[in-house]
CSV table of C-alpha atoms in Angstrom, one decimal:
chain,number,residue,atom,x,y,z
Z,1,UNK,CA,0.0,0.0,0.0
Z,2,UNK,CA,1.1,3.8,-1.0
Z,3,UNK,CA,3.2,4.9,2.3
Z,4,UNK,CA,2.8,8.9,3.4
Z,5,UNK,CA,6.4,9.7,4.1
Z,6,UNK,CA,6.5,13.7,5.2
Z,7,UNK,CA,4.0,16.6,4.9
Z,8,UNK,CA,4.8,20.7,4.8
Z,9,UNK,CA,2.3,23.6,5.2
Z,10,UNK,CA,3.4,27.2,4.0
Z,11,UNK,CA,1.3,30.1,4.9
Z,12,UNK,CA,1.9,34.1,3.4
Z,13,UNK,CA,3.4,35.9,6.3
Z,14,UNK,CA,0.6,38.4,6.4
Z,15,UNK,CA,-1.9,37.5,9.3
Z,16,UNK,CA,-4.7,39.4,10.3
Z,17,UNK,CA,-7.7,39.1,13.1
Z,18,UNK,CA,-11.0,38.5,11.8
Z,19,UNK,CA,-12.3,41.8,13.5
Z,20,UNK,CA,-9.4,43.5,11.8
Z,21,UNK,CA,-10.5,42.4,8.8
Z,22,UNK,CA,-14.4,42.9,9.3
Z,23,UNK,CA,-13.8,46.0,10.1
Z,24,UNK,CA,-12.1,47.0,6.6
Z,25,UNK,CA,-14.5,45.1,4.6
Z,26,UNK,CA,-17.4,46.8,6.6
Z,27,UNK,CA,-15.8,50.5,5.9
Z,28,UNK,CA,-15.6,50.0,2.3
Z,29,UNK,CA,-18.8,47.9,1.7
Z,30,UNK,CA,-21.2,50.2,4.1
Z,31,UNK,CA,-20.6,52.7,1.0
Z,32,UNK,CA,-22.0,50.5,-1.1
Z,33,UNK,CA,-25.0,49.9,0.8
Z,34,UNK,CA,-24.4,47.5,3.1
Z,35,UNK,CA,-26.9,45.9,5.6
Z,36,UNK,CA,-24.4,46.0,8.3
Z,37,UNK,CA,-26.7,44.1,10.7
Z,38,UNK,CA,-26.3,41.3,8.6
Z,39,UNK,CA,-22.9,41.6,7.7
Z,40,UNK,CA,-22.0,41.4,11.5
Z,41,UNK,CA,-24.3,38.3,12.2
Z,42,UNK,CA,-22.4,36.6,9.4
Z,43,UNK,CA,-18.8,37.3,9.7
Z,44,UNK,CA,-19.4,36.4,13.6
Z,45,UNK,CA,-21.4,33.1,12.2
Z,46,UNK,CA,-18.6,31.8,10.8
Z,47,UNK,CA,-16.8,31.4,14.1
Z,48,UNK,CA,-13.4,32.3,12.2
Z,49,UNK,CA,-10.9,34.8,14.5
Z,50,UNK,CA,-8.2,35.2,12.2
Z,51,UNK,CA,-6.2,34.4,8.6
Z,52,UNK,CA,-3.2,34.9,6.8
Z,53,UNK,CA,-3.8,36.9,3.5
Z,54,UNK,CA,-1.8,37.0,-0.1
Z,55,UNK,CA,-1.2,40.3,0.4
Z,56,UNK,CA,-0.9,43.3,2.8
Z,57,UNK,CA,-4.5,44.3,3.3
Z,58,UNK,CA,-3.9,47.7,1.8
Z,59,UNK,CA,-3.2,45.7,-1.7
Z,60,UNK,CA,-6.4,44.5,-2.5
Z,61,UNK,CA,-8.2,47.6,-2.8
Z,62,UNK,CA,-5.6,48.2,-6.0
Z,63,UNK,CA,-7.0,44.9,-7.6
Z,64,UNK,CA,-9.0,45.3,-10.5
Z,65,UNK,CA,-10.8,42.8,-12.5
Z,66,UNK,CA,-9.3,39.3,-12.7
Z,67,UNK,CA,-6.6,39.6,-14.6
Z,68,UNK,CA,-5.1,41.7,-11.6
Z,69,UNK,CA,-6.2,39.2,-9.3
Z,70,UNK,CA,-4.5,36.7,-11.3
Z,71,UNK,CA,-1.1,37.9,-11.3
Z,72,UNK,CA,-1.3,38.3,-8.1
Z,73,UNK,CA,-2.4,35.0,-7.3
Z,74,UNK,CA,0.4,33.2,-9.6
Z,75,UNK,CA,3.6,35.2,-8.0
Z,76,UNK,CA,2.4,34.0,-4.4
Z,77,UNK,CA,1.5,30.6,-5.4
Z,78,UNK,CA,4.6,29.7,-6.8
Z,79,UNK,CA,6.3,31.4,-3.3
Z,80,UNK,CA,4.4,29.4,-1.5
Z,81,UNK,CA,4.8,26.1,-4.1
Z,82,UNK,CA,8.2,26.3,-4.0
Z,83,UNK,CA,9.0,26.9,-0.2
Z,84,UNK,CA,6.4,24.1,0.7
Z,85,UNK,CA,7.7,21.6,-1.8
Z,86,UNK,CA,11.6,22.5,-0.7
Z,87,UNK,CA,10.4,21.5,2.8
Z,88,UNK,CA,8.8,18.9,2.2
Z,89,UNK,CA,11.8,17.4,0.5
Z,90,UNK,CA,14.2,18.8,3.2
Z,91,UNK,CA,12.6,17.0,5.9
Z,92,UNK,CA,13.2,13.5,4.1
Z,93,UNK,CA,16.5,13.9,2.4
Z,94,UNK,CA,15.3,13.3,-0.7
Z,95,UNK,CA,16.6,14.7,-4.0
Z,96,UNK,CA,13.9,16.3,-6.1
Z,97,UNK,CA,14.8,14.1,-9.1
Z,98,UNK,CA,14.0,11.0,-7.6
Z,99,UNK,CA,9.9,12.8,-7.9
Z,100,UNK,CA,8.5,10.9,-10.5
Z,101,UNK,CA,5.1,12.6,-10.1
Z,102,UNK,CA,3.9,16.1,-9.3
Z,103,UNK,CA,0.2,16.6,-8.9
Z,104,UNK,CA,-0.9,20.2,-8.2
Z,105,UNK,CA,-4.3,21.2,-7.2
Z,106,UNK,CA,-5.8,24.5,-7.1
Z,107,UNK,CA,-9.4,26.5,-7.7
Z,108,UNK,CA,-8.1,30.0,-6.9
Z,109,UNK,CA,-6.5,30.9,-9.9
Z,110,UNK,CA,-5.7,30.0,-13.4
Z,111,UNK,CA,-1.7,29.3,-14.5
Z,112,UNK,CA,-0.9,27.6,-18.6
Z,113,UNK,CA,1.8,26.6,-17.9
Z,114,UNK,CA,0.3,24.9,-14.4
Z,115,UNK,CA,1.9,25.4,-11.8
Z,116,UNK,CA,4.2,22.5,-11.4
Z,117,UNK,CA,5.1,23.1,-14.8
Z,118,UNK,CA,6.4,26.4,-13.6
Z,119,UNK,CA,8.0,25.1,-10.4
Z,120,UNK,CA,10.4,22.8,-12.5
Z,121,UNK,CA,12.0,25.7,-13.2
Z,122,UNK,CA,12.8,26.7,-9.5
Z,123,UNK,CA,13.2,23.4,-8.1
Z,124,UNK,CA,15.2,20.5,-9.3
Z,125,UNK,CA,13.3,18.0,-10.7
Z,126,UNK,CA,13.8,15.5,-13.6
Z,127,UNK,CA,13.1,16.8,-16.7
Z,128,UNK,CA,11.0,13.5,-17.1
Z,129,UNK,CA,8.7,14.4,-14.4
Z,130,UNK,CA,5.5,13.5,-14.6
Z,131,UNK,CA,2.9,16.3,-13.7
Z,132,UNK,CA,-0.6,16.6,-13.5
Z,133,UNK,CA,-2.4,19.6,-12.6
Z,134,UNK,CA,-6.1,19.3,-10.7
Z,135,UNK,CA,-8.9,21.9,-11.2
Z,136,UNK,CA,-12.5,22.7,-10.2
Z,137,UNK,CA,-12.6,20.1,-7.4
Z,138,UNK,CA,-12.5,22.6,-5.0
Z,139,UNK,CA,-12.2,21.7,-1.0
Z,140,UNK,CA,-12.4,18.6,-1.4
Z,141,UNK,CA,-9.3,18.7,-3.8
Z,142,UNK,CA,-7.1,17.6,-0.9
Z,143,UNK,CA,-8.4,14.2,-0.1
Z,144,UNK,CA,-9.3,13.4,-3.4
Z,145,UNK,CA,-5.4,14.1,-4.5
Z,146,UNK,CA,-4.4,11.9,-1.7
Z,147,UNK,CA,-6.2,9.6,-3.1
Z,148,UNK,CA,-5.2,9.9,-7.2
Z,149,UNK,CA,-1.4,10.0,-5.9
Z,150,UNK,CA,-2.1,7.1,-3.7
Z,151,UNK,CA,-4.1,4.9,-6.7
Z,152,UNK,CA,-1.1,6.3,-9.4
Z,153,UNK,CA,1.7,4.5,-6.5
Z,154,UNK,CA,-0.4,1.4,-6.3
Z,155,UNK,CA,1.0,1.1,-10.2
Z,156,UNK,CA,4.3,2.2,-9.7
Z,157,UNK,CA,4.9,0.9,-6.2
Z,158,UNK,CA,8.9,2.1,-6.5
Z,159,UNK,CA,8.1,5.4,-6.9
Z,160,UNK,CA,7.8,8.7,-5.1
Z,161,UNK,CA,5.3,11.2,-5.6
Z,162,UNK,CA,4.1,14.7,-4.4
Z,163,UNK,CA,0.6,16.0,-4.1
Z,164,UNK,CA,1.0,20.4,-4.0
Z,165,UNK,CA,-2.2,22.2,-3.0
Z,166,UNK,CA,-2.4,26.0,-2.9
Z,167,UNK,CA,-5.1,28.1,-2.6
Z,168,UNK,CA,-5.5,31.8,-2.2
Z,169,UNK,CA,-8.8,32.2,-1.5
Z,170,UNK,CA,-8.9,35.8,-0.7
Z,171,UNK,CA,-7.8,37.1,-4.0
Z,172,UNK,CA,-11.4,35.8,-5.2
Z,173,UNK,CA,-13.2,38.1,-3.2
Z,174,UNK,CA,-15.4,40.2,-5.3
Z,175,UNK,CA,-15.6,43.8,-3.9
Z,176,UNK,CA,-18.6,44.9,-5.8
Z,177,UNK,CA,-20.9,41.8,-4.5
Z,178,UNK,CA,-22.8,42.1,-1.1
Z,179,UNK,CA,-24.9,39.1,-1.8
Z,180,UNK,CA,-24.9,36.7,1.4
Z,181,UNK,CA,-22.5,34.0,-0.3
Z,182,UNK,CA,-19.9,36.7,-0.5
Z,183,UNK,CA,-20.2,38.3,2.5
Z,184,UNK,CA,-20.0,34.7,4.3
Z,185,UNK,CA,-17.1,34.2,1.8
Z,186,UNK,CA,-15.4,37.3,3.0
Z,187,UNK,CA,-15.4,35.7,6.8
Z,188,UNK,CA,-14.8,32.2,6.1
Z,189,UNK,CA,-11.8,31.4,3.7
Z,190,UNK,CA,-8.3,32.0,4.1
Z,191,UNK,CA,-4.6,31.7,2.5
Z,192,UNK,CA,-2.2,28.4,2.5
Z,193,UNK,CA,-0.2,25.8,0.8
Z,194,UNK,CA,0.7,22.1,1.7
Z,195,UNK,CA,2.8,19.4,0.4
Z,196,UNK,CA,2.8,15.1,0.9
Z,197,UNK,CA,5.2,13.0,-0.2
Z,198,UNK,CA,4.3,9.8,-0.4
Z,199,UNK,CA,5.7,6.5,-1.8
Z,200,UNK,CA,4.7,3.2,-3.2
Z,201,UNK,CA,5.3,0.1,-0.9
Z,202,UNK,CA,8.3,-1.0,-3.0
Z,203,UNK,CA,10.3,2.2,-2.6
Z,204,UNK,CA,13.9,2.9,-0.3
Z,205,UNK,CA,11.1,4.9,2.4
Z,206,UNK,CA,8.6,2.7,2.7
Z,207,UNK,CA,10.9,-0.1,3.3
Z,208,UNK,CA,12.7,2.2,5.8
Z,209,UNK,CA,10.0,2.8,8.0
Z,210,UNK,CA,8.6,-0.8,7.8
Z,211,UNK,CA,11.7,-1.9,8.9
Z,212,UNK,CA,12.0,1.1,12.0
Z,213,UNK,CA,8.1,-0.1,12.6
Z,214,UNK,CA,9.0,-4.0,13.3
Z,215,UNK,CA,12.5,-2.7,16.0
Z,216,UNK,CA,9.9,-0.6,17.6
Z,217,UNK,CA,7.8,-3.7,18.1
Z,218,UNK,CA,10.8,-6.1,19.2
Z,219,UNK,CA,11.7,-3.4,21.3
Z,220,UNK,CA,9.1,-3.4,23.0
Z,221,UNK,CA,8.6,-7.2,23.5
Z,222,UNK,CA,12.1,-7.5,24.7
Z,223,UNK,CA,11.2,-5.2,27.3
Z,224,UNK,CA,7.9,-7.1,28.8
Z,225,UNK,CA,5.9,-3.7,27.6
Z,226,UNK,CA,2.3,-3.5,28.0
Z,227,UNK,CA,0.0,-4.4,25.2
Z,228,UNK,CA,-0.8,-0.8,25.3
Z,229,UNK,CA,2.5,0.3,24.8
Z,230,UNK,CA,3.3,-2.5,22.3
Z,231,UNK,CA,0.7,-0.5,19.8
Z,232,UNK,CA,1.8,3.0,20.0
Z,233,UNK,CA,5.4,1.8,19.1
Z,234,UNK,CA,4.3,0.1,16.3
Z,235,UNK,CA,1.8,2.8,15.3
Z,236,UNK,CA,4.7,5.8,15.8
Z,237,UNK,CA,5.0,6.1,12.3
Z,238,UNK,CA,3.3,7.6,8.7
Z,239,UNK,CA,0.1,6.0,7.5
Z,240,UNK,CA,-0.5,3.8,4.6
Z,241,UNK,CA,-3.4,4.7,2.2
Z,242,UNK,CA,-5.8,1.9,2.3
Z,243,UNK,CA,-8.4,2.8,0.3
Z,244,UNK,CA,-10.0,5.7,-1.7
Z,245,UNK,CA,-14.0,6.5,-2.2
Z,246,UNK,CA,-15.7,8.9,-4.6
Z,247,UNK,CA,-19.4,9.9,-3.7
Z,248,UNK,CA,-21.5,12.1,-6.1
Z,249,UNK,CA,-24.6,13.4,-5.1
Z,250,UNK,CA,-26.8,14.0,-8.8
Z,251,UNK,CA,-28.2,17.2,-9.8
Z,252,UNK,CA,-26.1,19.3,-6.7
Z,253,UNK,CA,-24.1,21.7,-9.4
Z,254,UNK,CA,-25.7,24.7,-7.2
Z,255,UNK,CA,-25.1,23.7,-4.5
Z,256,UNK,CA,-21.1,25.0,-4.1
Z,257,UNK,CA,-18.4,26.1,-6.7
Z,258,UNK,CA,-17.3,29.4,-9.1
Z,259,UNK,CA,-19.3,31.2,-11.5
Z,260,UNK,CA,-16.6,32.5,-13.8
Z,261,UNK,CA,-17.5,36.0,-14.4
Z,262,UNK,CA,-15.3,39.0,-15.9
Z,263,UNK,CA,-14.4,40.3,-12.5
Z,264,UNK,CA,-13.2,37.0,-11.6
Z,265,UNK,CA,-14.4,34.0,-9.8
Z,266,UNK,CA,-18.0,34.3,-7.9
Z,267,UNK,CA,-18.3,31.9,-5.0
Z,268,UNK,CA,-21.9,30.0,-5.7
Z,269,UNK,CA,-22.4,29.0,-1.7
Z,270,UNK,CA,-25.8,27.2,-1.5
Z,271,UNK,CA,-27.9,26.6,1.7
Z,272,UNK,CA,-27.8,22.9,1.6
Z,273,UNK,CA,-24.3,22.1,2.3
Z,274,UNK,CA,-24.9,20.7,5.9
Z,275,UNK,CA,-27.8,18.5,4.7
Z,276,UNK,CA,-25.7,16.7,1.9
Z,277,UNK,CA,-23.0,16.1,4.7
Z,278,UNK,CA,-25.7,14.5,7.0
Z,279,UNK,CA,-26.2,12.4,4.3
Z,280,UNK,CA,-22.7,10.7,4.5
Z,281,UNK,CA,-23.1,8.3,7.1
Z,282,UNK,CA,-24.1,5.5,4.8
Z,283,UNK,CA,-21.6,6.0,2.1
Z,284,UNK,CA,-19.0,6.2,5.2
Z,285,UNK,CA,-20.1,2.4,6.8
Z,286,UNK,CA,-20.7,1.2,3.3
Z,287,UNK,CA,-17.1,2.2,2.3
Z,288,UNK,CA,-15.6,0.8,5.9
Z,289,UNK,CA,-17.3,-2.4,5.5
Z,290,UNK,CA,-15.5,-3.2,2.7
Z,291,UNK,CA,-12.4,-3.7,5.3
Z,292,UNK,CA,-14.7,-5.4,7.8
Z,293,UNK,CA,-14.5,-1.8,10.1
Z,294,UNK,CA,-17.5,0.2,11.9
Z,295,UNK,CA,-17.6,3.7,12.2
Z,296,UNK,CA,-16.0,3.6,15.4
Z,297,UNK,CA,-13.1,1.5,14.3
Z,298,UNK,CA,-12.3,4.9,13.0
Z,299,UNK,CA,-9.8,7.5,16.0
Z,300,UNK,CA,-8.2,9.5,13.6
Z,301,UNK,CA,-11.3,11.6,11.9
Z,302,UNK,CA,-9.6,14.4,9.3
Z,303,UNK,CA,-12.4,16.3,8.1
Z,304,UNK,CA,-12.2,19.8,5.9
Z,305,UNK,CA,-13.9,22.3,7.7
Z,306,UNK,CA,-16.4,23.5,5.3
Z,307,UNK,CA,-17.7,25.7,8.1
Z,308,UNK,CA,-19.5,25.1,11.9
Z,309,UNK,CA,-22.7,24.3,10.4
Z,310,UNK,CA,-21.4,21.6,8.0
Z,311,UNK,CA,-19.2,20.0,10.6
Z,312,UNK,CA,-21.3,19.9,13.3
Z,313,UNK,CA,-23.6,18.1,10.8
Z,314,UNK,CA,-20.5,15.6,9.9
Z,315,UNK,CA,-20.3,14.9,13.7
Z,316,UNK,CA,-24.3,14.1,14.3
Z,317,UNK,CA,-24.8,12.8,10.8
Z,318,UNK,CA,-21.8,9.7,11.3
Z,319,UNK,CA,-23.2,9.7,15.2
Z,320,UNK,CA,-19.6,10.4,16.7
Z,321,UNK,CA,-18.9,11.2,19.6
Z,322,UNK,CA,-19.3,14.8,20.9
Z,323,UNK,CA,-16.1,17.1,20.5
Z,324,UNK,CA,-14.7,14.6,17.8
Z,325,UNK,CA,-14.2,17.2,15.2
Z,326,UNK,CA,-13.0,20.0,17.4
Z,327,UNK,CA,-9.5,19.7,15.7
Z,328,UNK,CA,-11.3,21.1,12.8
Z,329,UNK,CA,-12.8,23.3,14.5
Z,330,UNK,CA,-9.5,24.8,15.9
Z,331,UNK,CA,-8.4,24.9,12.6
Z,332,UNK,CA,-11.6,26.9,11.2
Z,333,UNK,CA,-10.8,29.5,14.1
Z,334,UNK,CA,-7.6,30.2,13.7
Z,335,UNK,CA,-6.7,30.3,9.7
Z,336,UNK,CA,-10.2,29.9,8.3
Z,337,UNK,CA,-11.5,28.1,5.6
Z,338,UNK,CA,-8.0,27.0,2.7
Z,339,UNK,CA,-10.6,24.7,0.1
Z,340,UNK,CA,-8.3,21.9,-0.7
Z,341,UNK,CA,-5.5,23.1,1.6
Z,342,UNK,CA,-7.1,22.4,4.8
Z,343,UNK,CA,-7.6,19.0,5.1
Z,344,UNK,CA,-3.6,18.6,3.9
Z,345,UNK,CA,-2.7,21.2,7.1
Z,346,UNK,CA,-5.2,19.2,9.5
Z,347,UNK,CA,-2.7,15.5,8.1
Z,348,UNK,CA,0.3,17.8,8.9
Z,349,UNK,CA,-0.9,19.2,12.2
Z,350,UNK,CA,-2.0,14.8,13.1
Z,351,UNK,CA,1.2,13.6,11.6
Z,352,UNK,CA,3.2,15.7,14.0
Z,353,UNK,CA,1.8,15.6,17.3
Z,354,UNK,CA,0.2,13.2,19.4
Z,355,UNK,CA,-2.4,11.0,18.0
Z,356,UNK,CA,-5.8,9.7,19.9
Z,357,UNK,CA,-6.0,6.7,21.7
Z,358,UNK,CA,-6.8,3.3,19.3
Z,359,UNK,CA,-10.7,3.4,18.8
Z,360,UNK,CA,-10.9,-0.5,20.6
Z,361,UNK,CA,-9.4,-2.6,22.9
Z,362,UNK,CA,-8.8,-5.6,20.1
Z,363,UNK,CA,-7.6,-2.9,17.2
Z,364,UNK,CA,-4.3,-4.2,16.3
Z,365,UNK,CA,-3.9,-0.8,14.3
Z,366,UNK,CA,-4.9,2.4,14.3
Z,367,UNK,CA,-7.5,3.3,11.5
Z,368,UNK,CA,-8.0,7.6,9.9
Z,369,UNK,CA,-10.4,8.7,7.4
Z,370,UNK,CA,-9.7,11.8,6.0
Z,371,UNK,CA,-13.2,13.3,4.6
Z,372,UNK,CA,-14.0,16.6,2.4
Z,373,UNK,CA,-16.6,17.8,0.1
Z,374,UNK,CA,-16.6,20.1,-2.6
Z,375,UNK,CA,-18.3,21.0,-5.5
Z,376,UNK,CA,-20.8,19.3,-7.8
Z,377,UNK,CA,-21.8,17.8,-5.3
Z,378,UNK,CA,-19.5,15.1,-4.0
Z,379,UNK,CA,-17.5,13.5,-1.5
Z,380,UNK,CA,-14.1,12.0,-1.1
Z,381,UNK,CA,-12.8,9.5,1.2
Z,382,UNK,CA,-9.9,8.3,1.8
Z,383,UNK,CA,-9.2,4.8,4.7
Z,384,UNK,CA,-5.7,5.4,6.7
Z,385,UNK,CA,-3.9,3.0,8.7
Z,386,UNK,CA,-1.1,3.4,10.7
């Protein structure tokens, strides 16, 4: 099975308070005729407290039309793109040749050439590379690139590959439009990059950490360890990709995505987000059953944070345990909404720091289901185990 191996996160060095931020959008929109009642009820709604922005705040009013937004847009991406990836490799030592994919996904701007096409130009990377550039799946863009990278590995099991996500959500906002989608918009999303390596189960990493994974154990043994502590050394490491699922809702096109105007891209932001993700549960079981797992198997839940409403409805719709999304819910507070970036940030955050306690007594491993949902409308799931 595909083997994550190391994750990055780059954020623009421009952060700002959500009242900071309210407050300048409020200025400049009350001219406009702003309901300012309703602005305030939504931008507190959203339950966001800060984000880090492209640019200095003081930029954006000198944007004009999309092509302005654009530019913008493609000299921080491939800052960000290029730091994130050059950490990413850092932290494992390995040479950006030996990449024999690049998969970069995006829905906040428009780059030909893509831009991991324009990266192999700043970073090292074969000329051979293999690149593929993802567009117009929107938030759930993270998991399902997990996922394409992980099914691509399953074919080339001695191979490395990168997934890149970057999204700069604020350089969407549309200044003329007080509708409610924008002005919710304006509150929710936020600025941010990640990176994953991972690796088929044939390659020099994988092998390396399956190795370090069965010491660990021995280890342990040799030391009359409890069974307790016998599973968190042999779950100390990166997870393999089990499985992947797709789940498409028909007839949902309105529900979320862009409408590609000429002042840029308009967020479409329907009402019945939180009912299609109360709808997941039996997709979810159907999907675990196929591994002989229940929902609560499952003690590693990574879950995009489309907003409070749509992940409290995650949490009751799959019946989990109060508070079991609240590391999405941290996430949503501090940097907002990053579409496809978020979920990747929420594996990095997991991936280095402590992880819960194993679901049951008799689980042998430890099981993660990263979750997100995006435009069209769909679903994508992806089955860890560590």
């Amino acid at each position: 099975m595909p083997q994550i191996i190391s994750t990055a996160t780059a954020f623009p060095v421009h952060y700002h308070s959500q009242d900071e931020m309210s407050s300048a959008l409020r200025a400049a929109w009350i001219k406009k005729g702003l309901d300012v009642a309703v602005f305030d009820r939504l931008q507190k709604a959203v339950t966001v407290e800060g984000r880090y922005l492209a640019l200095p705040m003081s930029e954006y009013y000198k944007l004009d039309g999309f092509t302005d937004c654009n530019r913008a847009w493609l000299k921080v991406a491939l800052e960000l793109g290029e730091s994130v990836i050059s950490d990413l490799l850092e932290k494992t030592s390995l040479p950006a040749e030996e990449i024999k994919l690049l998969m970069s996904t995006t829905v906040t701007g428009v780059a030909v050439p893509s831009l991991e096409a324009r990266l192999m130009n700043r970073i090292d990377f074969a000329s051979d590379l293999k690149r593929i550039p993802l567009f117009g799946l929107g938030c759930l863009a993270g998991t399902a690139g997990i996922a394409r990278v992980a099914d691509y590995l399953k074919g080339y099991p001695d191979e490395a590959a990168i997934l890149l996500s970057v999204e700069l959500c604020s350089l969407t906002l549309q200044a003329e439009d007080l509708s409610v989608a924008n002005i919710i918009s304006s509150g929710l999303f936020g600025d941010g990059a990640a990176a994953v390596l991972l690796v088929g189960d044939k390659h020099a990493l994988a092998n390396e950490v399956g190795v370090q994974r069965v010491k660990n154990t021995e280890f342990q043994h040799f030391n009359g360890s409890s069974e307790k502590s016998q599973k968190q050394a042999e779950l100390s490491h990166h997870p393999q990709v089990l499985s992947s699922r797709s789940i498409f809702f028909p007839d949902s096109e309105e529900v979320m995505g862009w409408d590609v105007t000429d002042r840029g891209l308009k967020i479409v932001l329907g009402q019945g987000v939180p009912g299609y993700a109360s709808q997941l549960r039996p997709h979810v079981e159907s999907f675990l059953s196929e591994f002989g797992l229940a929902l609560t198997d499952v003690s590693v839940w990574l879950t995009h944070p489309g907003g409070p409403k749509v992940i409290d409805a995650i949490e009751s719709g799959l019946d989990l345990p109060t508070k079991t999304l609240d590391r999405t819910r941290k996430h949503l507070r501090e940097i907002g909404n990053l579409s496809s970036t978020s979920v990747l940030v929420l594996l990095d955050e997991c991936l280095n720091g402590p992880l819960p306690e194993i679901a049951g007594k008799s689980c042998v491993y430890r099981y993660g289901m990263m979750l997100s949902m995006g435009p069209a409308f769909s679903a994508e799931l992806v089955l860890l185990k560590w």
